[in-house]
mmCIF file with all atom_site columns, C-alpha atoms in Angstrom:
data_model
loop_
_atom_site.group_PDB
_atom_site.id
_atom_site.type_symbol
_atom_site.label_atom_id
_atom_site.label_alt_id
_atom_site.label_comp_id
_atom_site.label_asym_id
_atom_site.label_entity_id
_atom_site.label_seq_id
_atom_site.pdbx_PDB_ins_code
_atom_site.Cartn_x
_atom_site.Cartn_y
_atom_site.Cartn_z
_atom_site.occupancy
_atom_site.B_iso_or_equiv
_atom_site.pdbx_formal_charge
_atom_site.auth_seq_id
_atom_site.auth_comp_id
_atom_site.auth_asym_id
_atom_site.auth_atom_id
_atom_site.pdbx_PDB_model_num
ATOM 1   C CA . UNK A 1 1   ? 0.000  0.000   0.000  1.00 75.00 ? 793 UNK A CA 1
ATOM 2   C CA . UNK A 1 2   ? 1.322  3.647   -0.526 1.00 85.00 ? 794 UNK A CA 1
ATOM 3   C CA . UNK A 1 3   ? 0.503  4.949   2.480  1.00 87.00 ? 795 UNK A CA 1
ATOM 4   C CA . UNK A 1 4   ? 3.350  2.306   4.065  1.00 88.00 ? 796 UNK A CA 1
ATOM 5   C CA . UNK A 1 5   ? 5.318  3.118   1.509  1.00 92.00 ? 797 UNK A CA 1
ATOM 6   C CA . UNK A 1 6   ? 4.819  7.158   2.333  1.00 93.00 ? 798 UNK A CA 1
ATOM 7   C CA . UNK A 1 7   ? 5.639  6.851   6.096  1.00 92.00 ? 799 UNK A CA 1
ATOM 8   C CA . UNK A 1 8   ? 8.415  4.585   6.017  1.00 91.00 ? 800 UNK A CA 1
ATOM 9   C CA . UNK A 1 9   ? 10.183 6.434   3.253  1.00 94.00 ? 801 UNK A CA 1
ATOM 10  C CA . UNK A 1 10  ? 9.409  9.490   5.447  1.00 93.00 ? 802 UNK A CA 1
ATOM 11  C CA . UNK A 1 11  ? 11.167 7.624   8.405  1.00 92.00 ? 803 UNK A CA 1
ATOM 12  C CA . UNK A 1 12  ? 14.068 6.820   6.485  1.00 94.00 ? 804 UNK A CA 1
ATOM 13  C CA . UNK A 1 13  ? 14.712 10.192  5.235  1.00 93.00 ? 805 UNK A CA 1
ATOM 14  C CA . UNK A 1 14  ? 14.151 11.469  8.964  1.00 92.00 ? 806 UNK A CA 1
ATOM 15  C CA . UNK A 1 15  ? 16.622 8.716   10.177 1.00 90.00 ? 807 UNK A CA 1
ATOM 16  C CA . UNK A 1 16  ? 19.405 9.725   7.224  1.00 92.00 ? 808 UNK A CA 1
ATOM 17  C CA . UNK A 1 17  ? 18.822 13.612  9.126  1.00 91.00 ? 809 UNK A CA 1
ATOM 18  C CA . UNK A 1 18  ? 16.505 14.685  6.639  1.00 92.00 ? 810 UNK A CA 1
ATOM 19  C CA . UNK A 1 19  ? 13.828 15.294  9.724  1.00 88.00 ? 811 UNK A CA 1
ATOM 20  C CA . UNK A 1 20  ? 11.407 17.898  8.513  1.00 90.00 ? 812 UNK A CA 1
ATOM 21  C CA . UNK A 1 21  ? 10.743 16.506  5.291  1.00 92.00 ? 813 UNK A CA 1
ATOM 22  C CA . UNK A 1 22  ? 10.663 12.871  6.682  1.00 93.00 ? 814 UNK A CA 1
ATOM 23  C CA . UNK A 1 23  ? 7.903  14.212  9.478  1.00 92.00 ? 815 UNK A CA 1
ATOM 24  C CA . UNK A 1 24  ? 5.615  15.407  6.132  1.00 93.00 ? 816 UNK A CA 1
ATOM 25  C CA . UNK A 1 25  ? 5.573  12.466  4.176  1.00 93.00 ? 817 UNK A CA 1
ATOM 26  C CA . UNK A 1 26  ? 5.083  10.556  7.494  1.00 93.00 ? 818 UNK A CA 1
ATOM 27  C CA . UNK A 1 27  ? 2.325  12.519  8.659  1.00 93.00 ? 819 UNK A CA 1
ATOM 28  C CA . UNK A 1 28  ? 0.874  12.586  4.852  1.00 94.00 ? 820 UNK A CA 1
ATOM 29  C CA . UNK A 1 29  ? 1.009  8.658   4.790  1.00 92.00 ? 821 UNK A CA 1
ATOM 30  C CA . UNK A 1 30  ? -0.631 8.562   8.451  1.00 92.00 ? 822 UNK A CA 1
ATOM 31  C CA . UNK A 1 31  ? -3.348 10.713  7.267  1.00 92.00 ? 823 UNK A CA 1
ATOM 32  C CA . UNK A 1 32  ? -3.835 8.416   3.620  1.00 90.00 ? 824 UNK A CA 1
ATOM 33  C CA . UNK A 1 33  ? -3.631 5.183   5.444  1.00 85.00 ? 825 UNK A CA 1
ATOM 34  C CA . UNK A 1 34  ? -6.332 6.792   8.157  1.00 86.00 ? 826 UNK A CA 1
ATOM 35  C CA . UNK A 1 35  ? -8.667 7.495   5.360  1.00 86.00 ? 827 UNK A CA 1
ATOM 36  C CA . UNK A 1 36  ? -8.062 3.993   4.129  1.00 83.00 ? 828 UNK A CA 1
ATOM 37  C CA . UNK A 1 37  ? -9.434 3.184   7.565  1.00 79.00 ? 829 UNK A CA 1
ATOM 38  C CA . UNK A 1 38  ? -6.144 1.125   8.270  1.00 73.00 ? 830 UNK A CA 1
ATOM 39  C CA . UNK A 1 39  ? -6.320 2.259   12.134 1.00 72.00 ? 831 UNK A CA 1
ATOM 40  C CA . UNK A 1 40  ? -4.694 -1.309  13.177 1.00 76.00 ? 832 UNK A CA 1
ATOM 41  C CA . UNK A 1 41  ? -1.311 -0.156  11.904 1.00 82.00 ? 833 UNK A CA 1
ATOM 42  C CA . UNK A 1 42  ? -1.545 3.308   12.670 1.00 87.00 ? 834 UNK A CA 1
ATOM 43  C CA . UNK A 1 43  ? -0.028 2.871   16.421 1.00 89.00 ? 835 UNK A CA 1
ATOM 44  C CA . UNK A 1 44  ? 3.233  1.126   14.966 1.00 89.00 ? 836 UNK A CA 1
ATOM 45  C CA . UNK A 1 45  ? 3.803  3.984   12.318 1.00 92.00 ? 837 UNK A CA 1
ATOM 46  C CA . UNK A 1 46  ? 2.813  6.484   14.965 1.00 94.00 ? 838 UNK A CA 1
ATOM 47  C CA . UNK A 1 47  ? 5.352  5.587   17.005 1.00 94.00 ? 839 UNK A CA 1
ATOM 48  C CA . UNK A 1 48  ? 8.041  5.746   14.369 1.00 93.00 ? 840 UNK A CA 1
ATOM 49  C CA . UNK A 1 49  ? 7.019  9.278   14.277 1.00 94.00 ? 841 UNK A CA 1
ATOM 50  C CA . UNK A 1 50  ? 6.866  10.407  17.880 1.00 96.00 ? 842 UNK A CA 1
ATOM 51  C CA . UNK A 1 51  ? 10.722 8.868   18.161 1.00 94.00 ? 843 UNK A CA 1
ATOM 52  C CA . UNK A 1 52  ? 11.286 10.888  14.916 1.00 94.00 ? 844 UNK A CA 1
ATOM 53  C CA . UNK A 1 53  ? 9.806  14.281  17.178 1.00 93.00 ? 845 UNK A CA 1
ATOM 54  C CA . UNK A 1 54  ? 12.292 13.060  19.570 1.00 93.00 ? 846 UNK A CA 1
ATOM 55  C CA . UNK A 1 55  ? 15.223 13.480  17.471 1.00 91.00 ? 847 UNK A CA 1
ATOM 56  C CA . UNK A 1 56  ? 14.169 16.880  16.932 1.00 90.00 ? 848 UNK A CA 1
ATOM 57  C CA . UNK A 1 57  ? 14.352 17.793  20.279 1.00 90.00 ? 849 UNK A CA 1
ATOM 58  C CA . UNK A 1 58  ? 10.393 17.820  20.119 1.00 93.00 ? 850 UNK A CA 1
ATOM 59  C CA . UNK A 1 59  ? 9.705  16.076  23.087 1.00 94.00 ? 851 UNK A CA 1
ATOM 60  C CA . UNK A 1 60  ? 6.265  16.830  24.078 1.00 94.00 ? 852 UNK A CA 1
ATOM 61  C CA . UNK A 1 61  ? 4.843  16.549  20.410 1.00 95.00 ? 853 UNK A CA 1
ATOM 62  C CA . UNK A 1 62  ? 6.356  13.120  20.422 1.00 96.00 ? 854 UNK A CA 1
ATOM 63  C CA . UNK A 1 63  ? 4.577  12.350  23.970 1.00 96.00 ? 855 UNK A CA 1
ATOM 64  C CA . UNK A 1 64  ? 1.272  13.558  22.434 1.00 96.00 ? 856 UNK A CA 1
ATOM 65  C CA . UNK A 1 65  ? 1.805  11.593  19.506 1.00 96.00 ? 857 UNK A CA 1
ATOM 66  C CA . UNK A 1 66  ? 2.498  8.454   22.045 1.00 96.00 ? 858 UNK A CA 1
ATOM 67  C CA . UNK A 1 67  ? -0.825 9.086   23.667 1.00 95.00 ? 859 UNK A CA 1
ATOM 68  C CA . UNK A 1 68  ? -3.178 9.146   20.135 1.00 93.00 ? 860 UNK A CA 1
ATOM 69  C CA . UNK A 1 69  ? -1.009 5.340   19.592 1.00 93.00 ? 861 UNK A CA 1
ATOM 70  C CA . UNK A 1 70  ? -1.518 4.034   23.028 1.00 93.00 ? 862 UNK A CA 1
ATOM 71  C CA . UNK A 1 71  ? -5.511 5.034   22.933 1.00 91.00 ? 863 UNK A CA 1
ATOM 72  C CA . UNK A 1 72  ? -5.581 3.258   19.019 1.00 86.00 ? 864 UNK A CA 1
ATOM 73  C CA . UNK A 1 73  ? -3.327 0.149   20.342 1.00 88.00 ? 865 UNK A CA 1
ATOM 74  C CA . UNK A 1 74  ? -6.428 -0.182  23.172 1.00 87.00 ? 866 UNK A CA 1
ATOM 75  C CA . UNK A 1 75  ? -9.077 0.346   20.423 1.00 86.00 ? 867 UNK A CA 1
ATOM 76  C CA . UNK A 1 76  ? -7.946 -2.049  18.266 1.00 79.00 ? 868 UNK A CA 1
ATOM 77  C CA . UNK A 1 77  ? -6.091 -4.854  20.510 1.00 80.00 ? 869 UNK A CA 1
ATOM 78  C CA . UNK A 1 78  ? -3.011 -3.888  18.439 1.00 78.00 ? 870 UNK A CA 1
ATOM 79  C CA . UNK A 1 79  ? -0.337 -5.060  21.021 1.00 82.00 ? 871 UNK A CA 1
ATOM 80  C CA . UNK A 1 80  ? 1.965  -6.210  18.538 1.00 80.00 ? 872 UNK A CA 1
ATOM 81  C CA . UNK A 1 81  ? 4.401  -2.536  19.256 1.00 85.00 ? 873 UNK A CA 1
ATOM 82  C CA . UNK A 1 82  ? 3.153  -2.217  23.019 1.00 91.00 ? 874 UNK A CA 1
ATOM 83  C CA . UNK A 1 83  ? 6.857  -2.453  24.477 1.00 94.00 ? 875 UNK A CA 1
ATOM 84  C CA . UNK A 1 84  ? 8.414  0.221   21.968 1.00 94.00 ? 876 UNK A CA 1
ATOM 85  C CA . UNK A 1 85  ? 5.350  2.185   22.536 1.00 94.00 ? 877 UNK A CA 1
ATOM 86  C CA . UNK A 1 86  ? 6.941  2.468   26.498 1.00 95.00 ? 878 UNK A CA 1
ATOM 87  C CA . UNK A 1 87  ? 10.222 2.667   25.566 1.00 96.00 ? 879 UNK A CA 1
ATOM 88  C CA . UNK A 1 88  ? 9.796  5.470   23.241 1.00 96.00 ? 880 UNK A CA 1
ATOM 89  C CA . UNK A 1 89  ? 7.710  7.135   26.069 1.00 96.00 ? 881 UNK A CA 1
ATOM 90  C CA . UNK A 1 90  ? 10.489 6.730   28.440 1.00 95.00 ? 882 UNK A CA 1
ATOM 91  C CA . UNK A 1 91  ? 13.142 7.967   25.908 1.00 95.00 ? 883 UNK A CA 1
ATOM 92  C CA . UNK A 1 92  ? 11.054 11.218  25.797 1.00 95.00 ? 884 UNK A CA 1
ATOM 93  C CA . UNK A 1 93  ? 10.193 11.765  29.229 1.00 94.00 ? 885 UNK A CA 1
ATOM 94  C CA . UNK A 1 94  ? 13.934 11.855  29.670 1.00 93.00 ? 886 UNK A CA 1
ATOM 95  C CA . UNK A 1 95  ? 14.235 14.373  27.110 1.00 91.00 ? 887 UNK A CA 1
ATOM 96  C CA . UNK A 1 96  ? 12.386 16.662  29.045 1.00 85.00 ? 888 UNK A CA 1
ATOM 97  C CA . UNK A 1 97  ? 14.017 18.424  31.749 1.00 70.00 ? 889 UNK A CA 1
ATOM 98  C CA . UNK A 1 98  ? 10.821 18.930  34.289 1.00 71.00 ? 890 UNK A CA 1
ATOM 99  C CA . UNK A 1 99  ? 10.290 14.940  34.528 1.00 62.00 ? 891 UNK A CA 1
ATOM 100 C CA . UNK A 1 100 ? 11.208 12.730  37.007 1.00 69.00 ? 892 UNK A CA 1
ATOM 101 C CA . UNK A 1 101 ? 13.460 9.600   35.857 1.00 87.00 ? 893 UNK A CA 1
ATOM 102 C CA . UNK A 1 102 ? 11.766 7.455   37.813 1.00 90.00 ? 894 UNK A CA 1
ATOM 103 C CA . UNK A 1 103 ? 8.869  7.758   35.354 1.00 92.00 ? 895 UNK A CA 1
ATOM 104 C CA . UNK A 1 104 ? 11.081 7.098   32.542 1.00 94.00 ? 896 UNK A CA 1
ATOM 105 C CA . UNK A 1 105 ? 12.236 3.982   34.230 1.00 95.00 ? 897 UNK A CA 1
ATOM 106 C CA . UNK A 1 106 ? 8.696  2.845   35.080 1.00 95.00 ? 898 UNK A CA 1
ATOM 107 C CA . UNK A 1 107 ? 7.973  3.075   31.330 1.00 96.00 ? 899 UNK A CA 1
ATOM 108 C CA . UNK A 1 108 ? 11.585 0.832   30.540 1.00 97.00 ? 900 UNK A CA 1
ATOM 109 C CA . UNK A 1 109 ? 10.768 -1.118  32.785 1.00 97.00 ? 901 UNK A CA 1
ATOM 110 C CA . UNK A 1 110 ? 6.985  -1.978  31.403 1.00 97.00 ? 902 UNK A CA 1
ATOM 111 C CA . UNK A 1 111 ? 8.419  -2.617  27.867 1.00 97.00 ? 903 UNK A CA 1
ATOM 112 C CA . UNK A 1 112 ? 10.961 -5.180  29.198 1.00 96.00 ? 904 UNK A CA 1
ATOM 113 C CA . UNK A 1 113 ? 8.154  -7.119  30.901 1.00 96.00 ? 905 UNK A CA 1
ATOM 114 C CA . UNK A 1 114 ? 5.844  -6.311  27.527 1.00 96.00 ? 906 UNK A CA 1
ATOM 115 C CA . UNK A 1 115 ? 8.418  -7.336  25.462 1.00 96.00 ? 907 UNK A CA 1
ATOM 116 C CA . UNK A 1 116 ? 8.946  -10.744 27.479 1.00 95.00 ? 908 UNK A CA 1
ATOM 117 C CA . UNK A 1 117 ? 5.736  -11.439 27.855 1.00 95.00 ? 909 UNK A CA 1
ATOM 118 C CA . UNK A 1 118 ? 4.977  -11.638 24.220 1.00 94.00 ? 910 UNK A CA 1
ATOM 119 C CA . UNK A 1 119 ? 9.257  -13.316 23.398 1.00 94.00 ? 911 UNK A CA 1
ATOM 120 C CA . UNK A 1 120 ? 9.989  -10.048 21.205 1.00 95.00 ? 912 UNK A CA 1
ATOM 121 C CA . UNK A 1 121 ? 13.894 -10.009 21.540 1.00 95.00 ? 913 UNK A CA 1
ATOM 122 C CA . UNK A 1 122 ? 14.874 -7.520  19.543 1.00 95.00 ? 914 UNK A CA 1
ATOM 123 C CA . UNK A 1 123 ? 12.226 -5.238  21.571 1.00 96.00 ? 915 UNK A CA 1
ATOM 124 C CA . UNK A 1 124 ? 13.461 -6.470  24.680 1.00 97.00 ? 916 UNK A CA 1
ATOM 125 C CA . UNK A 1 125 ? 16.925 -5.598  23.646 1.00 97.00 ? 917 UNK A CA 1
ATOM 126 C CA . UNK A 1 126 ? 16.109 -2.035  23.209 1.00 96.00 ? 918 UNK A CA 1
ATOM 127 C CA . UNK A 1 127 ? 13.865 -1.653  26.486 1.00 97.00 ? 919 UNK A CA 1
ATOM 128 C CA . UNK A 1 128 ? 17.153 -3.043  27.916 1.00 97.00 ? 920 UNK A CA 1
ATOM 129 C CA . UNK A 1 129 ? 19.489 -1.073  26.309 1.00 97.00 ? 921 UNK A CA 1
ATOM 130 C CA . UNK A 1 130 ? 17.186 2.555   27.800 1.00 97.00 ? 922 UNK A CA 1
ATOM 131 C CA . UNK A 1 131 ? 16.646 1.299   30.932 1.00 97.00 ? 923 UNK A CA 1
ATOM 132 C CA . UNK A 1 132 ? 20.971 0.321   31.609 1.00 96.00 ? 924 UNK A CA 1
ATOM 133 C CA . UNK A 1 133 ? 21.389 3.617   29.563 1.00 95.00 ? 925 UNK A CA 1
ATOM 134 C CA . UNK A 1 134 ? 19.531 5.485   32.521 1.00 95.00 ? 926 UNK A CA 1
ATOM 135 C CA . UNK A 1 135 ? 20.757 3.392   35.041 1.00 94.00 ? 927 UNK A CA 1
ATOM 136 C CA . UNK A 1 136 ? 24.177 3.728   34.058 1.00 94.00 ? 928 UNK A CA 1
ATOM 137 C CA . UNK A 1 137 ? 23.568 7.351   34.164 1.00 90.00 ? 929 UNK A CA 1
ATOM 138 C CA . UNK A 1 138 ? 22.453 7.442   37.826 1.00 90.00 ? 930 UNK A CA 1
ATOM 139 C CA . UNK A 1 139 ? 25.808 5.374   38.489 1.00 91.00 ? 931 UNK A CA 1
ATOM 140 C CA . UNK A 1 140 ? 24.446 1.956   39.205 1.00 92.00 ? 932 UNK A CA 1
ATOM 141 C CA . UNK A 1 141 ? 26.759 -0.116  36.752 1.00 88.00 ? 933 UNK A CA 1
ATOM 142 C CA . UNK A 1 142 ? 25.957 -3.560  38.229 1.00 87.00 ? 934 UNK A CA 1
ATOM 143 C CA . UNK A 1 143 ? 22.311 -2.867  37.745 1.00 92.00 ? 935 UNK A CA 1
ATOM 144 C CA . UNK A 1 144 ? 22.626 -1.745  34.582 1.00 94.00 ? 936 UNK A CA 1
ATOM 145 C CA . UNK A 1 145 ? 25.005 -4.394  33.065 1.00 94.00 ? 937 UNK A CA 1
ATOM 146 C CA . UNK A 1 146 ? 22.620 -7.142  33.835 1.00 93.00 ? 938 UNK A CA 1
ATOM 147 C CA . UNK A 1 147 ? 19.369 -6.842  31.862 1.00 93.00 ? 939 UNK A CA 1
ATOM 148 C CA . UNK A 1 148 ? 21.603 -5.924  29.369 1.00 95.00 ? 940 UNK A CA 1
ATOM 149 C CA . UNK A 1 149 ? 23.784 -9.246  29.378 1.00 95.00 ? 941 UNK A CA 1
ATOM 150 C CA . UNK A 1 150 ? 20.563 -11.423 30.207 1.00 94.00 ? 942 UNK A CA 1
ATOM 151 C CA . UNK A 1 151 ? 18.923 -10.238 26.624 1.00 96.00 ? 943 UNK A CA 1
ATOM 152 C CA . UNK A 1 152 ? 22.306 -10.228 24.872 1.00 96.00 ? 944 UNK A CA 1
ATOM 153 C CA . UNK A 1 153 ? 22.801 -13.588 25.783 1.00 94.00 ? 945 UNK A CA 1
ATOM 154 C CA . UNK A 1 154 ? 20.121 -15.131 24.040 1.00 95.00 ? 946 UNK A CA 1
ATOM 155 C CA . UNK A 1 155 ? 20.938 -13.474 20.738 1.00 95.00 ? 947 UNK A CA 1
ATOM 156 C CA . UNK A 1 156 ? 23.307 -16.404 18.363 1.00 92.00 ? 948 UNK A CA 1
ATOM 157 C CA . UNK A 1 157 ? 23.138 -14.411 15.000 1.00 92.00 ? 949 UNK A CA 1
ATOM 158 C CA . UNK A 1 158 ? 22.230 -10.856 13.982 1.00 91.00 ? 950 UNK A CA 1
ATOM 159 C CA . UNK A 1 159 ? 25.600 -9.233  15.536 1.00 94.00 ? 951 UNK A CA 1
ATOM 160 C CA . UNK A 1 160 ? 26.025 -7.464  12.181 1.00 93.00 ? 952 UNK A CA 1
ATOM 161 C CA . UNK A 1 161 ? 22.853 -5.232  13.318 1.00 94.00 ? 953 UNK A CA 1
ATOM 162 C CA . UNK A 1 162 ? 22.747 -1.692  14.668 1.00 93.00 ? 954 UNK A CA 1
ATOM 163 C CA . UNK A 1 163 ? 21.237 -2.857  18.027 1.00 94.00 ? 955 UNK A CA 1
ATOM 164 C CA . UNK A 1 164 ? 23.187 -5.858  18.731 1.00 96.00 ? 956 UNK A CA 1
ATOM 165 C CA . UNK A 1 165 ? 26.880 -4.011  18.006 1.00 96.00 ? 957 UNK A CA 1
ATOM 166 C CA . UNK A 1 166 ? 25.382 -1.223  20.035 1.00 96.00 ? 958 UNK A CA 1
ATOM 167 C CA . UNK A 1 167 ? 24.311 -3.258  23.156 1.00 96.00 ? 959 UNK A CA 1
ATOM 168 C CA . UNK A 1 168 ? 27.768 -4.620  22.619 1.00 96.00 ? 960 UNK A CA 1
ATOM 169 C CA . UNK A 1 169 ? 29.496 -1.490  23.190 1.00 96.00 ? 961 UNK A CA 1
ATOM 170 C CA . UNK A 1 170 ? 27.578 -0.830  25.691 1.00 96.00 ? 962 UNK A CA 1
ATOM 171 C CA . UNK A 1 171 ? 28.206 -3.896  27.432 1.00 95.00 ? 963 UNK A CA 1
ATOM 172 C CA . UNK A 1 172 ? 31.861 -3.408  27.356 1.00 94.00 ? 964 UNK A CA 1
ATOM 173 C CA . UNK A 1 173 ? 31.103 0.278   28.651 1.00 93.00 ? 965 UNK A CA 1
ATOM 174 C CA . UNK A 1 174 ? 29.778 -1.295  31.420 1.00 92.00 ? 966 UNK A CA 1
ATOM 175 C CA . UNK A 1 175 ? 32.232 -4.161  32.110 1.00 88.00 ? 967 UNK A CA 1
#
């Protein structure tokens, strides 16, 4: 469909640093595949975009954007992107100055246990990689090493992709 084709072209464009004109061919995909009446895919794609807001320094857009996709994933059952939904969430609530980590880690913490709950390792890889990120942060090393190595672990090919070399760095940042 070219609505998919529209947002993730827009995501790859924002992702190559491109941001403003990725954000307007996502948000023109978002709105074709919402008058296709698509909603069940719409909270995946919308959360490509509110990490997208992120990188942009657009933190509470991205939260806002967050909220539409959580209140669509309930709608429709769509589960399928529930852990980076938190994740994102947490990555953003970070990103904003006023908030309280502990929040963020509540929302790391929630997409680890989604992400486990429904055996999505590469999700639970990146919920592990925010929450040690944060945790390493506040100084607790040993904490934050061990999700880290427990998801790591598990992985036996894929080391030639961008989250498994950067888990690995941050492993050894950590050892």
């Amino acid at each position: 469909m070219l609505a998919r084709r529209t947002i993730l072209r827009g995501w790859v464009l924002a992702e190559e640093g491109q941001r403003a004109e990725g954000i307007v061919q996502m948000r023109q995909g978002l709105a074709a595949l919402q008058a296709a009446g698509l909603g069940l895919l719409r909270p995946l794609f919308l959360v490509l975009l509110a990490e997208v807001c992120g990188h942009m320094g657009q933190a509470d857009e991205g939260l806002s954007i967050l909220d539409e996709a959580r209140a669509l994933a309930q709608k429709h059952g769509a589960r399928y992107y529930e852990a980076e939904l938190h994740r994102v969430r947490g990555e953003l609530l970070l990103m904003r100055a006023m908030e309280p980590h502990a929040e963020a880690e509540a929302c790391f913490q929630h997409a680890l246990e989604v992400a486990r709950r429904q055996q999505a390792k590469s999700l639970e890889l990146r919920a592990a990689m925010s929450l040690s990120r944060l945790w390493q942060r506040q100084g607790k090393r040993d904490e934050a090493r061990q999700p880290l190595a427990e998801v790591y672990g598990w992985f036996a090919e894929g080391f030639d992709t961008a989250d498994l070399q950067e888990a690995k760095v941050l492993l050894e940042d950590l050892s």
